[in-house]
Amino acid sequence: MRFISQCLRAGVVVAGILATGAALGQAAYPSKPIRLIVPFAPGGASDFVGRIIQPRWSELLGQSIVIENRAGASGNIGMDAAAKAAPDGYTLYLGNVGTTAINPSIFKTSLTVVPTRDFVPITQIVDVPSALVAHPSFPPNSARELIAYVKPQPGKFFFASPGPGSANRLEMERFMKSSGIQMTHVPYKGGAGPAITGLLGGETSVMFVTLSSAASQVRGGKLKLLAVAAPQRVAAFPNTPTLSEEGLPEMTNGSWQGVFAPAGTPPDIIAKLYPMLLQVMESPDVRKRLGDGGVEVVTSKSPEAFAAFLRAETERWAQVVKDSGATVD
C-alpha cells in the first residue's frame, strides 16, 4: 500500500510539473519571432502600413515581427499561406478589403480560402482612402476633365490595377459606369507597387490606388492626383477635391486593413494581441507616419466586432461585384 501511495503522490507531482510547464509556456508567448504575411509586393499600401507598425509592435511584444511579402494572384497566394499556417500565434496576416472581402466573390471557383471561416479577425487597424491618379503626360488635371477627355474616345486609354479582382479595379469599373466612359483594363501581378510602376512608365494613363501607395510620387511630381474617393478632403492633400465634389457622390471608397490569425489560434493569444495592437495604433509616431501618407487609424471595438464587420463587408462587396459584372479576365 505504501508503494502504491508513493506512486500516486509521484504522479500528482509529475502532473503538477507538467501543468506548470504548460502554463509557463503559454505565459511566455511570444517566445520567438512572429511572421506577418503581407499578400502584396513592396511598394503598396499593405507593405507601407505593415512596415510602419512593425517597430512599435515588435517593441511591445518583446520579439521581432518579420514581414513576409507573399505576392501573387490578387493577394490569394499570401492569404492561402496565412490561412494554412499553424494556429499557434506565430504566423499572422495583414489582410485588406480586397483579399478578405472582395476576392471570395471574384475567385469563386479557384479560391480555397473562406476568410470568414479560415481566419480569426483580431482588429481593423487602418482605413486608406483611394485616389484617382494619372501619369503627368495625361492631359486631364481633374476627374471632371478626365471624363470629358475620355468619353469621346471609348477604349482608347488604359487604366492599371493590381489584378482583376482588386478593389482598385472595381473602383474604376464603378467610376466608368457612373460617368459613362470606357477605358481598357491592364492588370498587374504582385499588388499596387507593380501597377504604379507601370503607370510611372507610361504603360497606362490612370488608375485608382490607395493614397498611401502614391503619396510620395504625387509629392515628387511623378504622378498627378486628380481626386480622392473619401468622405472629405484628406489633410495631407487639402487642395485635392473628393469625387463627390466632382459630381460622383457614390464614389466614396477606401481600403481598410486589419490583422488576422489562422482559425484555431488559442483565444488567450488573441486576447493578448488585440489590446497590444490598439496600443500600437495609438502611438503618436505611428499615427503621424500613417497620417503623412493619407492613412487614417481605425480600430475595432473587439475581435468579435471586427468579425461582424468582415461578414458585412463580404456581403456588400458581393453585391458590388455582381452589379459591376467584374470577372477574372
PDB file of N, CA, C and O in Angstrom, residues 252-284:
ATOM      1  N   THR A 252     -17.314  56.936 -52.897  1.00  0.00           N
ATOM      2  CA  THR A 252     -16.643  57.141 -51.612  1.00  0.00           C
ATOM      3  C   THR A 252     -16.180  55.777 -51.124  1.00  0.00           C
ATOM      4  O   THR A 252     -16.957  55.004 -50.574  1.00  0.00           O
ATOM      5  N   ASN A 253     -14.922  55.485 -51.391  1.00  0.00           N
ATOM      6  CA  ASN A 253     -14.383  54.162 -51.084  1.00  0.00           C
ATOM      7  C   ASN A 253     -13.065  54.267 -50.338  1.00  0.00           C
ATOM      8  O   ASN A 253     -12.385  55.286 -50.404  1.00  0.00           O
ATOM      9  N   GLY A 254     -12.728  53.207 -49.673  1.00  0.00           N
ATOM     10  CA  GLY A 254     -11.433  53.130 -49.016  1.00  0.00           C
ATOM     11  C   GLY A 254     -10.969  51.689 -48.977  1.00  0.00           C
ATOM     12  O   GLY A 254     -11.704  50.775 -49.356  1.00  0.00           O
ATOM     13  N   SER A 255      -9.754  51.494 -48.537  1.00  0.00           N
ATOM     14  CA  SER A 255      -9.213  50.137 -48.433  1.00  0.00           C
ATOM     15  C   SER A 255      -8.808  49.892 -46.991  1.00  0.00           C
ATOM     16  O   SER A 255      -7.701  50.221 -46.582  1.00  0.00           O
ATOM     17  N   TRP A 256      -9.752  49.346 -46.210  1.00  0.00           N
ATOM     18  CA  TRP A 256      -9.418  49.064 -44.817  1.00  0.00           C
ATOM     19  C   TRP A 256      -8.449  47.886 -44.740  1.00  0.00           C
ATOM     20  O   TRP A 256      -8.391  47.047 -45.627  1.00  0.00           O
ATOM     21  N   GLN A 257      -7.703  47.846 -43.658  1.00  0.00           N
ATOM     22  CA  GLN A 257      -6.769  46.758 -43.411  1.00  0.00           C
ATOM     23  C   GLN A 257      -6.893  46.312 -41.958  1.00  0.00           C
ATOM     24  O   GLN A 257      -7.238  47.117 -41.089  1.00  0.00           O
ATOM     25  N   GLY A 258      -6.603  45.046 -41.738  1.00  0.00           N
ATOM     26  CA  GLY A 258      -6.691  44.525 -40.383  1.00  0.00           C
ATOM     27  C   GLY A 258      -5.776  43.332 -40.198  1.00  0.00           C
ATOM     28  O   GLY A 258      -5.232  42.781 -41.158  1.00  0.00           O
ATOM     29  N   VAL A 259      -5.621  42.922 -38.958  1.00  0.00           N
ATOM     30  CA  VAL A 259      -4.738  41.802 -38.617  1.00  0.00           C
ATOM     31  C   VAL A 259      -5.590  40.581 -38.290  1.00  0.00           C
ATOM     32  O   VAL A 259      -6.576  40.669 -37.536  1.00  0.00           O
ATOM     33  N   PHE A 260      -5.192  39.447 -38.864  1.00  0.00           N
ATOM     34  CA  PHE A 260      -5.906  38.192 -38.703  1.00  0.00           C
ATOM     35  C   PHE A 260      -4.947  37.107 -38.221  1.00  0.00           C
ATOM     36  O   PHE A 260      -3.739  37.183 -38.463  1.00  0.00           O
ATOM     37  N   ALA A 261      -5.507  36.080 -37.598  1.00  0.00           N
ATOM     38  CA  ALA A 261      -4.761  34.880 -37.226  1.00  0.00           C
ATOM     39  C   ALA A 261      -5.456  33.681 -37.851  1.00  0.00           C
ATOM     40  O   ALA A 261      -6.661  33.717 -38.117  1.00  0.00           O
ATOM     41  N   PRO A 262      -4.722  32.603 -38.109  1.00  0.00           N
ATOM     42  CA  PRO A 262      -5.370  31.399 -38.649  1.00  0.00           C
ATOM     43  C   PRO A 262      -6.445  30.874 -37.698  1.00  0.00           C
ATOM     44  O   PRO A 262      -6.309  30.979 -36.470  1.00  0.00           O
ATOM     45  N   ALA A 263      -7.507  30.353 -38.262  1.00  0.00           N
ATOM     46  CA  ALA A 263      -8.567  29.760 -37.437  1.00  0.00           C
ATOM     47  C   ALA A 263      -7.984  28.694 -36.525  1.00  0.00           C
ATOM     48  O   ALA A 263      -7.120  27.925 -36.929  1.00  0.00           O
ATOM     49  N   GLY A 264      -8.451  28.668 -35.294  1.00  0.00           N
ATOM     50  CA  GLY A 264      -7.945  27.715 -34.316  1.00  0.00           C
ATOM     51  C   GLY A 264      -6.881  28.282 -33.403  1.00  0.00           C
ATOM     52  O   GLY A 264      -6.442  27.616 -32.463  1.00  0.00           O
ATOM     53  N   THR A 265      -6.462  29.513 -33.652  1.00  0.00           N
ATOM     54  CA  THR A 265      -5.499  30.164 -32.761  1.00  0.00           C
ATOM     55  C   THR A 265      -6.121  30.306 -31.375  1.00  0.00           C
ATOM     56  O   THR A 265      -7.266  30.762 -31.247  1.00  0.00           O
ATOM     57  N   PRO A 266      -5.419  29.910 -30.321  1.00  0.00           N
ATOM     58  CA  PRO A 266      -5.983  29.952 -28.966  1.00  0.00           C
ATOM     59  C   PRO A 266      -6.516  31.330 -28.572  1.00  0.00           C
ATOM     60  O   PRO A 266      -5.889  32.351 -28.869  1.00  0.00           O
ATOM     61  N   PRO A 267      -7.663  31.368 -27.912  1.00  0.00           N
ATOM     62  CA  PRO A 267      -8.265  32.643 -27.503  1.00  0.00           C
ATOM     63  C   PRO A 267      -7.350  33.492 -26.629  1.00  0.00           C
ATOM     64  O   PRO A 267      -7.412  34.735 -26.700  1.00  0.00           O
ATOM     65  N   ASP A 268      -6.496  32.858 -25.798  1.00  0.00           N
ATOM     66  CA  ASP A 268      -5.638  33.664 -24.930  1.00  0.00           C
ATOM     67  C   ASP A 268      -4.588  34.422 -25.733  1.00  0.00           C
ATOM     68  O   ASP A 268      -4.172  35.522 -25.340  1.00  0.00           O
ATOM     69  N   ILE A 269      -4.192  33.881 -26.886  1.00  0.00           N
ATOM     70  CA  ILE A 269      -3.248  34.608 -27.747  1.00  0.00           C
ATOM     71  C   ILE A 269      -3.947  35.790 -28.403  1.00  0.00           C
ATOM     72  O   ILE A 269      -3.400  36.893 -28.464  1.00  0.00           O
ATOM     73  N   ILE A 270      -5.166  35.577 -28.875  1.00  0.00           N
ATOM     74  CA  ILE A 270      -5.943  36.674 -29.468  1.00  0.00           C
ATOM     75  C   ILE A 270      -6.163  37.767 -28.418  1.00  0.00           C
ATOM     76  O   ILE A 270      -6.046  38.963 -28.704  1.00  0.00           O
ATOM     77  N   ALA A 271      -6.458  37.333 -27.185  1.00  0.00           N
ATOM     78  CA  ALA A 271      -6.708  38.287 -26.101  1.00  0.00           C
ATOM     79  C   ALA A 271      -5.462  39.099 -25.765  1.00  0.00           C
ATOM     80  O   ALA A 271      -5.570  40.221 -25.251  1.00  0.00           O
ATOM     81  N   LYS A 272      -4.296  38.553 -26.029  1.00  0.00           N
ATOM     82  CA  LYS A 272      -3.062  39.307 -25.792  1.00  0.00           C
ATOM     83  C   LYS A 272      -2.744  40.234 -26.952  1.00  0.00           C
ATOM     84  O   LYS A 272      -2.307  41.372 -26.753  1.00  0.00           O
ATOM     85  N   LEU A 273      -2.987  39.782 -28.175  1.00  0.00           N
ATOM     86  CA  LEU A 273      -2.639  40.568 -29.355  1.00  0.00           C
ATOM     87  C   LEU A 273      -3.566  41.757 -29.562  1.00  0.00           C
ATOM     88  O   LEU A 273      -3.121  42.832 -29.984  1.00  0.00           O
ATOM     89  N   TYR A 274      -4.850  41.596 -29.254  1.00  0.00           N
ATOM     90  CA  TYR A 274      -5.813  42.667 -29.524  1.00  0.00           C
ATOM     91  C   TYR A 274      -5.472  43.976 -28.799  1.00  0.00           C
ATOM     92  O   TYR A 274      -5.297  45.018 -29.461  1.00  0.00           O
ATOM     93  N   PRO A 275      -5.353  44.001 -27.462  1.00  0.00           N
ATOM     94  CA  PRO A 275      -5.043  45.280 -26.803  1.00  0.00           C
ATOM     95  C   PRO A 275      -3.660  45.809 -27.185  1.00  0.00           C
ATOM     96  O   PRO A 275      -3.433  47.024 -27.186  1.00  0.00           O
ATOM     97  N   MET A 276      -2.747  44.902 -27.501  1.00  0.00           N
ATOM     98  CA  MET A 276      -1.413  45.337 -27.898  1.00  0.00           C
ATOM     99  C   MET A 276      -1.462  46.082 -29.230  1.00  0.00           C
ATOM    100  O   MET A 276      -0.800  47.111 -29.413  1.00  0.00           O
ATOM    101  N   LEU A 277      -2.280  45.589 -30.167  1.00  0.00           N
ATOM    102  CA  LEU A 277      -2.416  46.271 -31.444  1.00  0.00           C
ATOM    103  C   LEU A 277      -3.081  47.631 -31.282  1.00  0.00           C
ATOM    104  O   LEU A 277      -2.714  48.598 -31.958  1.00  0.00           O
ATOM    105  N   LEU A 278      -4.025  47.731 -30.369  1.00  0.00           N
ATOM    106  CA  LEU A 278      -4.636  49.038 -30.095  1.00  0.00           C
ATOM    107  C   LEU A 278      -3.577  50.007 -29.580  1.00  0.00           C
ATOM    108  O   LEU A 278      -3.560  51.195 -29.947  1.00  0.00           O
ATOM    109  N   GLN A 279      -2.700  49.509 -28.733  1.00  0.00           N
ATOM    110  CA  GLN A 279      -1.626  50.340 -28.199  1.00  0.00           C
ATOM    111  C   GLN A 279      -0.670  50.779 -29.310  1.00  0.00           C
ATOM    112  O   GLN A 279      -0.220  51.927 -29.340  1.00  0.00           O
ATOM    113  N   VAL A 280      -0.372  49.871 -30.228  1.00  0.00           N
ATOM    114  CA  VAL A 280       0.481  50.215 -31.376  1.00  0.00           C
ATOM    115  C   VAL A 280      -0.149  51.344 -32.178  1.00  0.00           C
ATOM    116  O   VAL A 280       0.520  52.328 -32.530  1.00  0.00           O
ATOM    117  N   MET A 281      -1.437  51.219 -32.446  1.00  0.00           N
ATOM    118  CA  MET A 281      -2.105  52.203 -33.304  1.00  0.00           C
ATOM    119  C   MET A 281      -2.313  53.542 -32.616  1.00  0.00           C
ATOM    120  O   MET A 281      -2.565  54.548 -33.287  1.00  0.00           O
ATOM    121  N   GLU A 282      -2.212  53.570 -31.286  1.00  0.00           N
ATOM    122  CA  GLU A 282      -2.321  54.837 -30.560  1.00  0.00           C
ATOM    123  C   GLU A 282      -0.975  55.543 -30.435  1.00  0.00           C
ATOM    124  O   GLU A 282      -0.910  56.687 -29.969  1.00  0.00           O
ATOM    125  N   SER A 283       0.095  54.911 -30.833  1.00  0.00           N
ATOM    126  CA  SER A 283       1.421  55.510 -30.746  1.00  0.00           C
ATOM    127  C   SER A 283       1.482  56.777 -31.593  1.00  0.00           C
ATOM    128  O   SER A 283       1.145  56.758 -32.779  1.00  0.00           O
ATOM    129  N   PRO A 284       1.900  57.909 -31.021  1.00  0.00           N
ATOM    130  CA  PRO A 284       1.959  59.172 -31.781  1.00  0.00           C
ATOM    131  C   PRO A 284       2.815  59.064 -33.036  1.00  0.00           C
ATOM    132  O   PRO A 284       2.453  59.608 -34.086  1.00  0.00           O
TER     133      PRO A 284
END
